[in-house]
Coordinates of C-alpha atoms in Angstrom, one line a residue:
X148 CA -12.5 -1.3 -3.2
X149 CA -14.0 2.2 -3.7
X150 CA -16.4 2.6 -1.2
X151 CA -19.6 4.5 -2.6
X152 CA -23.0 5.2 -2.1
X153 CA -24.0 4.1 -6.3
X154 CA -26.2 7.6 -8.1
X155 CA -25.5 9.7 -5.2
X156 CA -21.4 10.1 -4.5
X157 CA -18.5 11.4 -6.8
X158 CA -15.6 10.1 -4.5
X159 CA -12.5 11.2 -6.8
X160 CA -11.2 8.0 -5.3
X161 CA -7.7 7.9 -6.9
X162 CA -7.3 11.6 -7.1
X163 CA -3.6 11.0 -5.4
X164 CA -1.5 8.3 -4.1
X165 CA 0.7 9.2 -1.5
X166 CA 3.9 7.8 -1.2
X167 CA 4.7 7.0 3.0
X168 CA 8.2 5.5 2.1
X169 CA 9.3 7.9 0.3
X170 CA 8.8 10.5 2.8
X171 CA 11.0 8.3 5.1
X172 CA 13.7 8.3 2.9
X173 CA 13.6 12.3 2.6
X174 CA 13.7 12.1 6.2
X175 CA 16.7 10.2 7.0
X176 CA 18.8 11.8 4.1
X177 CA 18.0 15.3 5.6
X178 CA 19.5 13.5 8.8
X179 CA 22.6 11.8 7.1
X180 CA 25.0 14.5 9.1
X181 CA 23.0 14.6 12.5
X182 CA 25.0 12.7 15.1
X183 CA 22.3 13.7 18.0
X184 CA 19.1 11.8 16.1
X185 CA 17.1 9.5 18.4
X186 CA 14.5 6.7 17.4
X187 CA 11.7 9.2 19.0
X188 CA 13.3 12.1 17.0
X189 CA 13.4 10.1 13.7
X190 CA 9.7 9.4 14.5
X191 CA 8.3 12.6 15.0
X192 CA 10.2 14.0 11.9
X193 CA 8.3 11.7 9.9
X194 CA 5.2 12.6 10.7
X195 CA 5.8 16.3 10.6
X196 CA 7.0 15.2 7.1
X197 CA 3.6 13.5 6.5
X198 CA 1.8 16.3 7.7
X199 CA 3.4 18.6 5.0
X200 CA 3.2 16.3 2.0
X201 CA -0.3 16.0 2.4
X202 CA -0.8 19.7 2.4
X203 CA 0.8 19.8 -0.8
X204 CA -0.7 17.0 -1.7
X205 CA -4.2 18.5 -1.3
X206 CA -3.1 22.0 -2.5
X207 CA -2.8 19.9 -5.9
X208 CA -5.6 18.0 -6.1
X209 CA -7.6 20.7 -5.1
X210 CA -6.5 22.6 -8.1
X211 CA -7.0 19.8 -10.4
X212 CA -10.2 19.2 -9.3
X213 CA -11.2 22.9 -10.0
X214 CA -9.8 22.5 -13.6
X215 CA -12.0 19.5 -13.9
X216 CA -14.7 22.1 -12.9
X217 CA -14.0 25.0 -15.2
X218 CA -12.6 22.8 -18.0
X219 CA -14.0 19.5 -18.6
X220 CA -17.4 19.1 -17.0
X221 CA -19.1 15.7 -17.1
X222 CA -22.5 16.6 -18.2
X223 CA -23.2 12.3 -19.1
X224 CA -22.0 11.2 -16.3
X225 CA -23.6 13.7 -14.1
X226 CA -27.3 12.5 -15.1
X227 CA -26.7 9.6 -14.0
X228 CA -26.3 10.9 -10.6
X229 CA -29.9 11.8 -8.3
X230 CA -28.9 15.1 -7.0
X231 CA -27.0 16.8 -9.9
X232 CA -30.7 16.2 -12.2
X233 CA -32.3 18.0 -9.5
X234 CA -30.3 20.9 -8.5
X235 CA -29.3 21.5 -12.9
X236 CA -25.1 21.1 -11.5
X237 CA -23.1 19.2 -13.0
X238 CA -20.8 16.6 -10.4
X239 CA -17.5 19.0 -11.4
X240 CA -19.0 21.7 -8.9
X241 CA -20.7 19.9 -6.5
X242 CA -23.9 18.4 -7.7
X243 CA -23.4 14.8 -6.0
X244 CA -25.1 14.4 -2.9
X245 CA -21.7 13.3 -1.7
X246 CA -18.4 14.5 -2.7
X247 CA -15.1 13.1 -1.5
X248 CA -11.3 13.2 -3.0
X249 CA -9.8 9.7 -2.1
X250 CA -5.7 9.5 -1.4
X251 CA -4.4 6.2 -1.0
X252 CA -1.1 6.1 1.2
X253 CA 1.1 3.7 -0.3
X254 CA 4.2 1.4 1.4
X255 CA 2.8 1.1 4.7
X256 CA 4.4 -2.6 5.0
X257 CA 7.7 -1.1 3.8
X258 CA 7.7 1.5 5.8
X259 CA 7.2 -0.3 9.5
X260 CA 9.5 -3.1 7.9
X261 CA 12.3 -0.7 7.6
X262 CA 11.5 1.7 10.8
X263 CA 11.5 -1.3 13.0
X264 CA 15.4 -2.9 11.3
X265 CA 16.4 0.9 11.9
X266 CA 15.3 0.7 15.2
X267 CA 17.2 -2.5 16.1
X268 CA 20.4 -2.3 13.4
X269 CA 21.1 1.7 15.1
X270 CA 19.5 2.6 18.3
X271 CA 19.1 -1.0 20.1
X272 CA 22.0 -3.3 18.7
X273 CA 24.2 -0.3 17.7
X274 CA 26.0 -2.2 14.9
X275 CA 25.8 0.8 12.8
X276 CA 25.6 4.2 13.3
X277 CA 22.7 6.1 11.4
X278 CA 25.0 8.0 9.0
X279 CA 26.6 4.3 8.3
X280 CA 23.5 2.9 7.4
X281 CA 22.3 6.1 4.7
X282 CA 25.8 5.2 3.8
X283 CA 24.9 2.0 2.9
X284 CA 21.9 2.6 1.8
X285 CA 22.9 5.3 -0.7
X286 CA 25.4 2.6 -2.4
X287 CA 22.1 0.4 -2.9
X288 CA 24.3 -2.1 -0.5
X289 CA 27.2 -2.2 -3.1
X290 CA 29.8 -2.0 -0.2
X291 CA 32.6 -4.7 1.2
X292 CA 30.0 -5.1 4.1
X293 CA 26.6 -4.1 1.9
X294 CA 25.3 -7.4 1.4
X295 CA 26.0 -8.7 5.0
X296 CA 24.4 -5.5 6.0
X297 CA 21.1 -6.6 4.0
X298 CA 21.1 -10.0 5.0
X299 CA 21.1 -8.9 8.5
X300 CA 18.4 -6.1 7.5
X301 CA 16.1 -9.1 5.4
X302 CA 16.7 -12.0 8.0
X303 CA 16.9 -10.8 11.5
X304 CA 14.4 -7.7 11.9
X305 CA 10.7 -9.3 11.8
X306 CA 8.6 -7.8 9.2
X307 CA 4.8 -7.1 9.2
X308 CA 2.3 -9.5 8.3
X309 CA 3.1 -12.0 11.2
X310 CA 1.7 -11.1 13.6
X311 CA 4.5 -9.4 15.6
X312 CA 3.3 -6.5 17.6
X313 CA 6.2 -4.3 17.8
X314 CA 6.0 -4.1 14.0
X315 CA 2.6 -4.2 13.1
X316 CA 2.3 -1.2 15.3
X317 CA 4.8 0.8 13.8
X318 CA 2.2 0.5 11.1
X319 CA -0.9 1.0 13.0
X320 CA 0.6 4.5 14.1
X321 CA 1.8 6.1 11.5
X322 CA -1.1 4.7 9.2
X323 CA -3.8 6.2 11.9
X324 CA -1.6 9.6 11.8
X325 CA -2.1 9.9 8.0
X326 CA -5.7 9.4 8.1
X327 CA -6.0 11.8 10.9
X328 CA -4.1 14.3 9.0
X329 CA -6.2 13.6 5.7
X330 CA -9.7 13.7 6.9
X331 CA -8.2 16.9 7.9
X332 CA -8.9 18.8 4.2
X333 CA -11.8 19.6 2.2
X334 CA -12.3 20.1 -1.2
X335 CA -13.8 22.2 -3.7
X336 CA -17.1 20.5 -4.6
X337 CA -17.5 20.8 -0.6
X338 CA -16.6 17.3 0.4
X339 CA -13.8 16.1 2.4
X340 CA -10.4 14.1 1.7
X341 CA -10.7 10.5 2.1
X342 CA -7.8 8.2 3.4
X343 CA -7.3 4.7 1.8
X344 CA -4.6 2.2 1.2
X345 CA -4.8 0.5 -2.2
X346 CA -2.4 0.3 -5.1
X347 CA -3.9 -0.6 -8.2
X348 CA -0.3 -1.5 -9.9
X349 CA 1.0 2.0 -8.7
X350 CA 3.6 0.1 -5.8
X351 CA 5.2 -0.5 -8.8
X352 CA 6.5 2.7 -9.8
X353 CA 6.5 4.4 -6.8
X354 CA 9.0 1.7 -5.8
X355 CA 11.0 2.8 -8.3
X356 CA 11.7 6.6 -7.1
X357 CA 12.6 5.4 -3.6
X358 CA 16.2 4.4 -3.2
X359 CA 17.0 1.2 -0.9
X360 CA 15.4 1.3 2.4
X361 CA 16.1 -0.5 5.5
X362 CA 13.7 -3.4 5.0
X363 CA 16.6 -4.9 2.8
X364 CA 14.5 -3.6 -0.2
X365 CA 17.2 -2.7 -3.2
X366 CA 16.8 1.2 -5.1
X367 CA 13.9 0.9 -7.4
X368 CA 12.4 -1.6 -6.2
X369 CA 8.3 -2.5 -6.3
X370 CA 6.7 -1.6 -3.1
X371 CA 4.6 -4.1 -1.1
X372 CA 0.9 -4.7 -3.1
X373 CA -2.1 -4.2 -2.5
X374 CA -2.1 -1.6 -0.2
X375 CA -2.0 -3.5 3.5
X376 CA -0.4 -6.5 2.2
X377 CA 2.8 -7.4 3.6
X378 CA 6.2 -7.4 1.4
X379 CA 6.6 -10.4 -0.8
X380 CA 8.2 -13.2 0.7
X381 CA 8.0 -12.2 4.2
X382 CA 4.6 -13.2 5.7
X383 CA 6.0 -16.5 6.8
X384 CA 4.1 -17.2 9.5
X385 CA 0.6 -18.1 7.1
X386 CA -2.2 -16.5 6.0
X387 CA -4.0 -15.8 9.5
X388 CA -0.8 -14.3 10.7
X389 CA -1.4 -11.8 7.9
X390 CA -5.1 -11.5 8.8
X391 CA -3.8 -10.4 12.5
X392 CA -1.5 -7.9 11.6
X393 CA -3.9 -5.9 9.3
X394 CA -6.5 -6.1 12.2
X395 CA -4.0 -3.6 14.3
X396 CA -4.4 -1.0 11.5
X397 CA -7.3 1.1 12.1
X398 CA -9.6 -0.4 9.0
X399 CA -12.8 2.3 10.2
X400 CA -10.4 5.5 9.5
X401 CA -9.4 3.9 5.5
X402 CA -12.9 5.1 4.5
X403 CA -11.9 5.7 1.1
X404 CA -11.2 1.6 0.8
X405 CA -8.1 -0.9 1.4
X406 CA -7.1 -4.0 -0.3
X407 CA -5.5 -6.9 1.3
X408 CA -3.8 -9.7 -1.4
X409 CA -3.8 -13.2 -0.6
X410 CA -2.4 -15.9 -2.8
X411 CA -3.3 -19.8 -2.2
X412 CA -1.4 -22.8 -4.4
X413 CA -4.1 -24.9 -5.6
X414 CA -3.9 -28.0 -3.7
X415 CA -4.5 -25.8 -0.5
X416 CA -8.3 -25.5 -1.8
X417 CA -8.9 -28.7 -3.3
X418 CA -11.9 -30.7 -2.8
X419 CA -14.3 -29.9 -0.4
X420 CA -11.9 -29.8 2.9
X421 CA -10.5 -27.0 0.7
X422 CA -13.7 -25.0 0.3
X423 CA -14.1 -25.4 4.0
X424 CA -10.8 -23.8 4.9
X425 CA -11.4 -21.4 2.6
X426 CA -14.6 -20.6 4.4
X427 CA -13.5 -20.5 7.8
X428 CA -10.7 -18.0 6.5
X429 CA -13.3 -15.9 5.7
X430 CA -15.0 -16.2 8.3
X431 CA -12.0 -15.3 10.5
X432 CA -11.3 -12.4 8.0
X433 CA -15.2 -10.9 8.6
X434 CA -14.9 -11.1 12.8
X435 CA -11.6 -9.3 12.2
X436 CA -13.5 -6.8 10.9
X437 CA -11.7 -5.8 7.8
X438 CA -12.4 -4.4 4.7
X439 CA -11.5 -6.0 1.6
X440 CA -9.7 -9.3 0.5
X441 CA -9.0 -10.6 -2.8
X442 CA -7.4 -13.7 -3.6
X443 CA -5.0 -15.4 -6.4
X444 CA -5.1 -19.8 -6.6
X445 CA -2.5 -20.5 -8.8
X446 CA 1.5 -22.1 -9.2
X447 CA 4.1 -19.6 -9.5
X448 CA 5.3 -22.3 -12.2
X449 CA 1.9 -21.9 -13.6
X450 CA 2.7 -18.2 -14.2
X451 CA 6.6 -18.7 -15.2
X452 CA 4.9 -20.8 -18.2
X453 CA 2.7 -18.2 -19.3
X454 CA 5.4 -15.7 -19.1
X455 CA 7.3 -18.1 -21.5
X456 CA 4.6 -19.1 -24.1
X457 CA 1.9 -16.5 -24.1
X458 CA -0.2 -18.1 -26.7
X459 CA -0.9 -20.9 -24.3
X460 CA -1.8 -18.8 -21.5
X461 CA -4.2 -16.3 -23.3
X462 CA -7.4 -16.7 -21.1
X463 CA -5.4 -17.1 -18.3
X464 CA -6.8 -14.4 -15.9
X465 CA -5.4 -12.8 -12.1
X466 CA -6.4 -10.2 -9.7
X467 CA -3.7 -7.6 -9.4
X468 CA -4.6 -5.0 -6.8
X469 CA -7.8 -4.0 -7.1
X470 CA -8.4 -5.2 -10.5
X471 CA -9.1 -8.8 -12.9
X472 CA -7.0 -8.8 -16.1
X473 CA -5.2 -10.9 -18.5
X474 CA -1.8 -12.0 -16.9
X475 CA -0.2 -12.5 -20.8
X476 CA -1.3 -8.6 -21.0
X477 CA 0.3 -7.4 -18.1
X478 CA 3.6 -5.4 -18.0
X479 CA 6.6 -7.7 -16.8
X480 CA 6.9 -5.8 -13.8
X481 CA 3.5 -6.9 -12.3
X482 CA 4.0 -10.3 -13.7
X483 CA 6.9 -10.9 -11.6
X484 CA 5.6 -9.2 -8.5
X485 CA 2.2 -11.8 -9.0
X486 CA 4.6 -14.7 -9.3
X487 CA 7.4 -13.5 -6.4
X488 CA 4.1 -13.3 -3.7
X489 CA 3.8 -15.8 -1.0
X490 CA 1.9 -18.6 -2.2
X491 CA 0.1 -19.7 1.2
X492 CA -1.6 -22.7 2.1
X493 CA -4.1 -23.8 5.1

């Protein structure tokens, strides 16, 4: 995932995650009263929004990285690392050959999801006004018309991760204007900031300080995982439709690394036709020319057992985002968002 050159790089690659949804959200709130707001509008406040999180953003890490500097240098770790042995410098203040300060931007698929429902519900369809919708929104969908409202949102707005243009670039935009605005900054040890898009488990809680968003996605709910994967449950269109719509996203500018979740039943890879599907998959996935794809093979009933007797399941072992670990060991929350993805077959 990291992307690193090993014994000569200190990339900092999680030094912040940045959370893209949540900026929309501030965003519309601090429009809830503005009857003249336009789709175009709405747009370009969100990126000036971008733009000035990330300054902050790198005003912070910046600092932290300078108390890593002053306060807990890494003399260990640093000889294992070419240049700081040669120039006597620790990698706190600069010895690597290359120094970078990662940011992942988080809830990309959430984001164009709910831009493009916005879009329709209020400035195409005009079945709600935009004050009715924060409205809406701000009673997590607890109104007489809340949960027709969602349905709506859910059912009739395509989502990314299907290969539908007019939302996968919504995505492609915005994504390349954080990048841009990223690669912008520099850091202490003399390197640059580094845009990426993976999640670790962190779509987890930073779900959970976004309210409900016009995807249909309820207050404190997960994010989507990985980093470019679509939402659970709504890359219905198969596993190459979800190849096609992370090929629109700029993959060159996310040089600090992306992750893309897949998840296959079983029978899908059975035998050898299996392994041959599998293959050409990947294949497909390389002359697409993305980054990085991990993968899950098992039942969702599978999981639900484990879940239920965890003494049974104890070597039982999935990728998360970015990582391998023990499903029996892993909080509920990522449990359930393993089990809830889209099982796909070829």
């Amino acid at each position: 995932v990291e992307l690193s050159i090993p014994g000569r790089t200190y990339g900092l690659h999680d030094i912040a995650m940045f959370n893209l949804l949540k900026v929309m959200e501030i965003v519309m709130l601090e429009n809830e009263s503005n009857p003249d707001i336009t789709w175009d509008g709405l747009i370009d406040q969100i990126r000036d929004k971008i733009r000035y999180y990330i300054k902050l953003m790198v005003e912070g890490s910046n600092i932290c990285d300078i108390g890593h500097r002053d306060w807990a240098p890494v003399p260990l770790l640093s000889s294992f690392i070419e240049d700081c042995v040669q120039h006597g410098q620790d990698i706190t203040e600069g010895g690597a050959r290359y120094n970078f300060s990662g940011v992942q931007g988080i809830g990309i698929a959430n984001l164009s999801d709910s831009l493009h429902a916005l879009k329709g519900m209020v400035f195409e369809q005009k079945r709600l006004s935009f004050a009715e919708l924060i409205a809406v929104l701000k009673a997590n969908f607890q109104t007489p018309e809340g949960e027709k409202i969602r349905a709506r949102l859910i059912n009739r707005f395509e989502k990314y991760g299907n290969d539908i243009d007019e939302v996968d670039n919504i995505s492609a935009d915005l994504l390349r204007f954080y990048c841009k605005e990223v690669e912008q900054y520099r850091n202490p040890r003399g390197g640059r900031f580094t845009p990426g898009s993976y999640t670790v488990s962190a779509h987890v809680p930073l779900g959970s300080v976004v309210g409900a968003t016009p995807d249909g996605r309820l207050a404190g709910e997960q994010l989507a995982d990985g980093g470019l994967s679509p939402m659970l449950g709504q890359d219905v269109q198969g596993p190459t439709a979800v190849l096609k719509s992370v090929s629109k996203l700029d993959n060159f500018l996310l040089s600090n690394g992306t992750l893309l979740n897949v998840k296959f039943t079983p029978a899908t890879l059975a035998g050898d036709g299996g392994l041959n599907k599998l293959a050409d998959f990947l294949q497909a996935f390389t002359r697409l020319k993305l980054q990085h794809i991990q993968f899950n093979v098992v039942n969702a009933d599978t999981l639900r057992e484990a879940q239920q007797r965890p003494q049974d399941f104890a070597g039982l072992v999935v990728r998360v985002a970015g990582y391998s670990a023990f499903f029996v060991e892993l909080s509920q929350e990522i449990q359930d968002d393993i089990i809830r993805r889209t099982a796909h077959q070829l």
